[in-house]
Tab-separated table of C-alpha atoms in Angstrom:
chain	number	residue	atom	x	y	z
A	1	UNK	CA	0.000	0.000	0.000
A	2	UNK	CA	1.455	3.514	-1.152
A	3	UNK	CA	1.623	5.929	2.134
A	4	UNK	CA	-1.335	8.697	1.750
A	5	UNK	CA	-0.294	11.716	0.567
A	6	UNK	CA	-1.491	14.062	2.965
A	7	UNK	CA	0.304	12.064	5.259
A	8	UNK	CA	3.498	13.130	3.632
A	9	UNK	CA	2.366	16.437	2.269
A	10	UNK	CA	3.687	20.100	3.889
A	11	UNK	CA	6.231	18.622	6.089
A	12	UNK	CA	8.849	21.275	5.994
A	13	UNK	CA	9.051	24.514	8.161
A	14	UNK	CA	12.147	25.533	6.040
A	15	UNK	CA	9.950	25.952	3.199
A	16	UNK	CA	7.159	27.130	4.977
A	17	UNK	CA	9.406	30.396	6.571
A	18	UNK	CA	11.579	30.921	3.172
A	19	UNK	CA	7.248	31.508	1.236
A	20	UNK	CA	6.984	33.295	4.651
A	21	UNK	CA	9.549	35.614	4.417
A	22	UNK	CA	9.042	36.495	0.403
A	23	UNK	CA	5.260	36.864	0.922
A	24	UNK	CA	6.633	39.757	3.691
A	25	UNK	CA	8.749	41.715	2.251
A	26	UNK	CA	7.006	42.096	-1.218
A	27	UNK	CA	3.718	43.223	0.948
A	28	UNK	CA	5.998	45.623	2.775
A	29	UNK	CA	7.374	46.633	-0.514
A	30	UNK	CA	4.229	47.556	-1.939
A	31	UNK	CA	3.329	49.216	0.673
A	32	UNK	CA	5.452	52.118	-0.042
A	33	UNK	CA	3.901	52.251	-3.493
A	34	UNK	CA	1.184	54.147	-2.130
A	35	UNK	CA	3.305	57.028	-1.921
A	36	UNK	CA	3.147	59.304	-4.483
A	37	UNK	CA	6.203	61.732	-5.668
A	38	UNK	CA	4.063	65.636	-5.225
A	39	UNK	CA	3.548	66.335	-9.246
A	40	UNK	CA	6.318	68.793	-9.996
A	41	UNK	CA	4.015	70.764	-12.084
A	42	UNK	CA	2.755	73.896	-9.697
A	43	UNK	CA	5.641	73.661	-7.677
A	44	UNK	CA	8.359	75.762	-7.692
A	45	UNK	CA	8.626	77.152	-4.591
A	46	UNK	CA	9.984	75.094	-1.272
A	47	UNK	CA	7.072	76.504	0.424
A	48	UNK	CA	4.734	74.745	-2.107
A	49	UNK	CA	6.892	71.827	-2.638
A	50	UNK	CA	6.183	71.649	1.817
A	51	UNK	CA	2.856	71.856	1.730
A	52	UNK	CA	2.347	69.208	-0.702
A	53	UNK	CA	4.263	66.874	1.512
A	54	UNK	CA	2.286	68.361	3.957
A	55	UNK	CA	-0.695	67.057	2.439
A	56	UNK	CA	0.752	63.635	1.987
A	57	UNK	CA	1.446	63.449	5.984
A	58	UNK	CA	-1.595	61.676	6.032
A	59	UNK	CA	-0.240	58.468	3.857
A	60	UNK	CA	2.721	58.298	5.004
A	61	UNK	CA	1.464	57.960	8.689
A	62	UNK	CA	-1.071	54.657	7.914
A	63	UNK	CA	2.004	53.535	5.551
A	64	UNK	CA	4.137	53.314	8.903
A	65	UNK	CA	1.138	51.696	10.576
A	66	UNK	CA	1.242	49.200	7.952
A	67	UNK	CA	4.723	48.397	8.033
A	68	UNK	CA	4.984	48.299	11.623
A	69	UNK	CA	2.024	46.182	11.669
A	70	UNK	CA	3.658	43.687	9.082
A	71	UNK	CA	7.106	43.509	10.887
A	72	UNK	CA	5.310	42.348	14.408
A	73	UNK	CA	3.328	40.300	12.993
A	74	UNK	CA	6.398	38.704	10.868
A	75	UNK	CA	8.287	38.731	14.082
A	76	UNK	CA	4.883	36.555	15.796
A	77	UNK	CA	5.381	33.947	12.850
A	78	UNK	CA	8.835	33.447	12.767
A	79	UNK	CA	8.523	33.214	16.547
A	80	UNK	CA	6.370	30.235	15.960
A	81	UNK	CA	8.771	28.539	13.284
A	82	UNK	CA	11.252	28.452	15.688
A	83	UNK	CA	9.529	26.248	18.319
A	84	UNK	CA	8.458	24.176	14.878
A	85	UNK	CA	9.900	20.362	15.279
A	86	UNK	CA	7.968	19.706	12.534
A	87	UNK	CA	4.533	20.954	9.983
A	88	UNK	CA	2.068	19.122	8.600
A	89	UNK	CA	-0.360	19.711	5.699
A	90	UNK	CA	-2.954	20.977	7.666
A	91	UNK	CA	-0.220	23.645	9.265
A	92	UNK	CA	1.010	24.435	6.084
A	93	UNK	CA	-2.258	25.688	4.837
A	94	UNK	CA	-3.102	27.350	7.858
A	95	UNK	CA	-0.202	29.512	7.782
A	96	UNK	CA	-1.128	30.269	4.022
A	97	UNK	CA	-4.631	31.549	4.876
A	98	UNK	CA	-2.249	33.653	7.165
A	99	UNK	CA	-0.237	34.750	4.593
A	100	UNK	CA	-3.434	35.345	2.443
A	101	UNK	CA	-4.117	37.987	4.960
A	102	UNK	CA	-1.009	39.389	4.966
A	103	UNK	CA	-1.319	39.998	1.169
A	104	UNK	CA	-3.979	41.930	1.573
A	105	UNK	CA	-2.558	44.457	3.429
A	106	UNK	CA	-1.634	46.913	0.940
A	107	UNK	CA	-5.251	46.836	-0.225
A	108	UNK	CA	-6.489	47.733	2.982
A	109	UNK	CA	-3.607	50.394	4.073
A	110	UNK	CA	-4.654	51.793	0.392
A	111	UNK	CA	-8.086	52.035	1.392
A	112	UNK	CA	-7.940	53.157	4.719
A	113	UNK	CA	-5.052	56.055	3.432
A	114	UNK	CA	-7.740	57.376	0.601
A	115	UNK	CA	-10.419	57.475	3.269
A	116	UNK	CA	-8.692	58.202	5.983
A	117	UNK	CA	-11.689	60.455	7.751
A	118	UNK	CA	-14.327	57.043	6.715
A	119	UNK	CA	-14.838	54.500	9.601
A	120	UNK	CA	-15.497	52.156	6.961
A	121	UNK	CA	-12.033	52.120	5.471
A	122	UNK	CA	-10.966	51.980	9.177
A	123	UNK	CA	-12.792	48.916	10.235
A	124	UNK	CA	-11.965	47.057	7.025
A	125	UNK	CA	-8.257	47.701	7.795
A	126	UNK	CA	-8.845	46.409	11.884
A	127	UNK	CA	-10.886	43.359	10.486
A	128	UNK	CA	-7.428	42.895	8.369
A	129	UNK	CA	-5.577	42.786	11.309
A	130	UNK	CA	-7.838	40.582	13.362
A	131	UNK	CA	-7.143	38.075	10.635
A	132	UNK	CA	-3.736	38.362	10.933
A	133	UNK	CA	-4.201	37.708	14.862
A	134	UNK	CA	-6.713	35.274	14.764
A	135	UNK	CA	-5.100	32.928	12.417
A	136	UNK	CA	-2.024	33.327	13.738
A	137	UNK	CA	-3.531	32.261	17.356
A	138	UNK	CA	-4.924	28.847	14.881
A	139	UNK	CA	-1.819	27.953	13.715
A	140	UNK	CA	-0.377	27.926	17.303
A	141	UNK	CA	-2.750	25.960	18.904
A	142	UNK	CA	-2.864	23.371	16.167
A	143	UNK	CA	0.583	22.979	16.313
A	144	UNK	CA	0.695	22.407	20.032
A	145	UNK	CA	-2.420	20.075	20.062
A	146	UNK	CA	-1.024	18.141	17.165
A	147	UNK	CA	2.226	17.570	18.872
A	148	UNK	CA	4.579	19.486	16.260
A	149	UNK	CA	6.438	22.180	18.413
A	150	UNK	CA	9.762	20.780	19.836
A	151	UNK	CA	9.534	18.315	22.700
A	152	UNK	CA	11.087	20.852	25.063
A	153	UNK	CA	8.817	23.774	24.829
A	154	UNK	CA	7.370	24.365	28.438
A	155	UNK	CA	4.181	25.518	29.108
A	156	UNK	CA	4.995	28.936	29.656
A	157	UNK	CA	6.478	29.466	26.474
A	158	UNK	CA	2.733	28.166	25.164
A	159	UNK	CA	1.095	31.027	27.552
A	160	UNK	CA	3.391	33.596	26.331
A	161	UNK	CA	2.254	33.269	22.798
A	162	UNK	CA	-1.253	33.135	23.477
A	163	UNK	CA	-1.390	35.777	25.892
A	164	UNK	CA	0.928	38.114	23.141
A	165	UNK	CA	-2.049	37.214	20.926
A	166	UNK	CA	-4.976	38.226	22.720
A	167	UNK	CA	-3.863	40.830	24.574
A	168	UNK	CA	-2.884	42.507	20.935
A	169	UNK	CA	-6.019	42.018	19.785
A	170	UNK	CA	-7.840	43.271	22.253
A	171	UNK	CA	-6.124	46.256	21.969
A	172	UNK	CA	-6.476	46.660	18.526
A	173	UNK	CA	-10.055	46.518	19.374
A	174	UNK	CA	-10.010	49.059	21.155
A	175	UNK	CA	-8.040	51.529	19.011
A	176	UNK	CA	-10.696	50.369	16.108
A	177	UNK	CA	-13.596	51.255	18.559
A	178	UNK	CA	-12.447	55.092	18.875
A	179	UNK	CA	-13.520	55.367	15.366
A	180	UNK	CA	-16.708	56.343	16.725
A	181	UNK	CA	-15.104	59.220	17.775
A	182	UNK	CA	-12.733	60.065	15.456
A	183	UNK	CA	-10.294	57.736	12.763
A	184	UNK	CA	-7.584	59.961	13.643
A	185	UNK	CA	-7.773	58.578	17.079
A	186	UNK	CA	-8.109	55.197	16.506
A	187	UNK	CA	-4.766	55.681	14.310
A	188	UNK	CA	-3.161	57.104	17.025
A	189	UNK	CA	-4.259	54.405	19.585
A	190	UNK	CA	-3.033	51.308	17.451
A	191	UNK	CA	0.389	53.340	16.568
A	192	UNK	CA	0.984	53.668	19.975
A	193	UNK	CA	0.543	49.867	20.705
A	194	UNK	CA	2.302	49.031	17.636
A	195	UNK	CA	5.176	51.091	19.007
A	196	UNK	CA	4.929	49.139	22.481
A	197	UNK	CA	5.501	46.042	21.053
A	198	UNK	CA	8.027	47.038	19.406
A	199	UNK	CA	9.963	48.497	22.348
A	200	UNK	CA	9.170	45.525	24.216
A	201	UNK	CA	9.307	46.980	27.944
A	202	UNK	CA	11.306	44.962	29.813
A	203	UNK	CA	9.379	45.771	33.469
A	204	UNK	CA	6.149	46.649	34.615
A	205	UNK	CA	2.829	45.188	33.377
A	206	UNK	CA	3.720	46.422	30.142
A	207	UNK	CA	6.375	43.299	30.081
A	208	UNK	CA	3.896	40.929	29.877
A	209	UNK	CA	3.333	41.635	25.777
């Protein structure tokens, strides 16, 4: 009897990071797309050629939220891969609808960068990110249920990541649901998690994400 295939299939977390890390930096690539040179026609003064930059202030703010959003979220997966002994097919795809989310990115920092002031545009982008979180949160628990992290990973390290998760998301939330009051400050909120997590504070109750 020939061994199944899906038995066999999607084994390899070297693979799995290398599609990883391509499908990352071409989304943070294109993110940058988005900004637009000021059209040198009309401007020939510096204080015209400042206020158009002025005016693109705007996109280059959710393009930073973007890219910082993309690098923690890389940093979450590759955290994963790491603690990988092994994938499986069902892993492997998992972490593809992941990176499906990932590629849409751009779209939604495009969207939410035209209509900055909408809370439409705003809640597409959050529900963007909440896939991101969420499926990154699936492929973690699968992984540990199905017995494919490395023998030696305790069960703090397992609390860690899942606490990481939710607290982020629950955040997020909350940035998302100031849109109610203004986009501007839900922008403001998430940047200022975003830039938590990437600090990393060391002490305090802050330490714990």
């Amino acid at each position: 009897m020939g061994t199944r295939y899906n038995l066999i299939a999607g084994q390899s977390v070297e693979r799995l990071a290398a599609l990883s890390d391509g499908l990352f930096a071409v989304a943070m690539t294109l993110l940058v797309l988005d900004l637009k040179v000021p059209v040198a026609q009309g401007i020939e003064t510096d204080t015209a050629l400042l206020a158009a930059l002025r005016d693109l202030a705007p996109r280059l703010v959710v393009y930073l939220m973007s890219f910082l959003t993309l690098g923690i979220f890389w940093v979450g997966q590759q955290t994963q891969h790491t603690h990988y002994a092994r994938s499986d097919r069902h892993l492997t795809w998992i972490h593809l609808g992941f990176l499906f989310a990932v590629s849409l990115m751009p779209f939604s920092t495009s969207l939410m960068a035209e209509f900055i002031t909408l809370r439409t545009a705003l809640v597409l982008y959050w529900l963007n990110i909440v896939a991101l979180g969420a499926l990154l949160w699936v492929s973690w628990r699968y992984a540990v249920r199905s017995g494919l992290v490395e023998p030696g990973v305790a069960e703090a390290v397992d609390r860690s990541v899942r606490r990481r998760i939710y607290i982020a998301q629950g955040l997020y939330a909350a940035g998302a649901a100031l849109c109610l009051f203004s986009t501007y400050w839900s922008i403001g909120f998430i940047m200022l998690v975003q830039m938590i997590y990437v600090v990393g504070p060391r002490t305090g109750i802050l330490s714990r994400i």
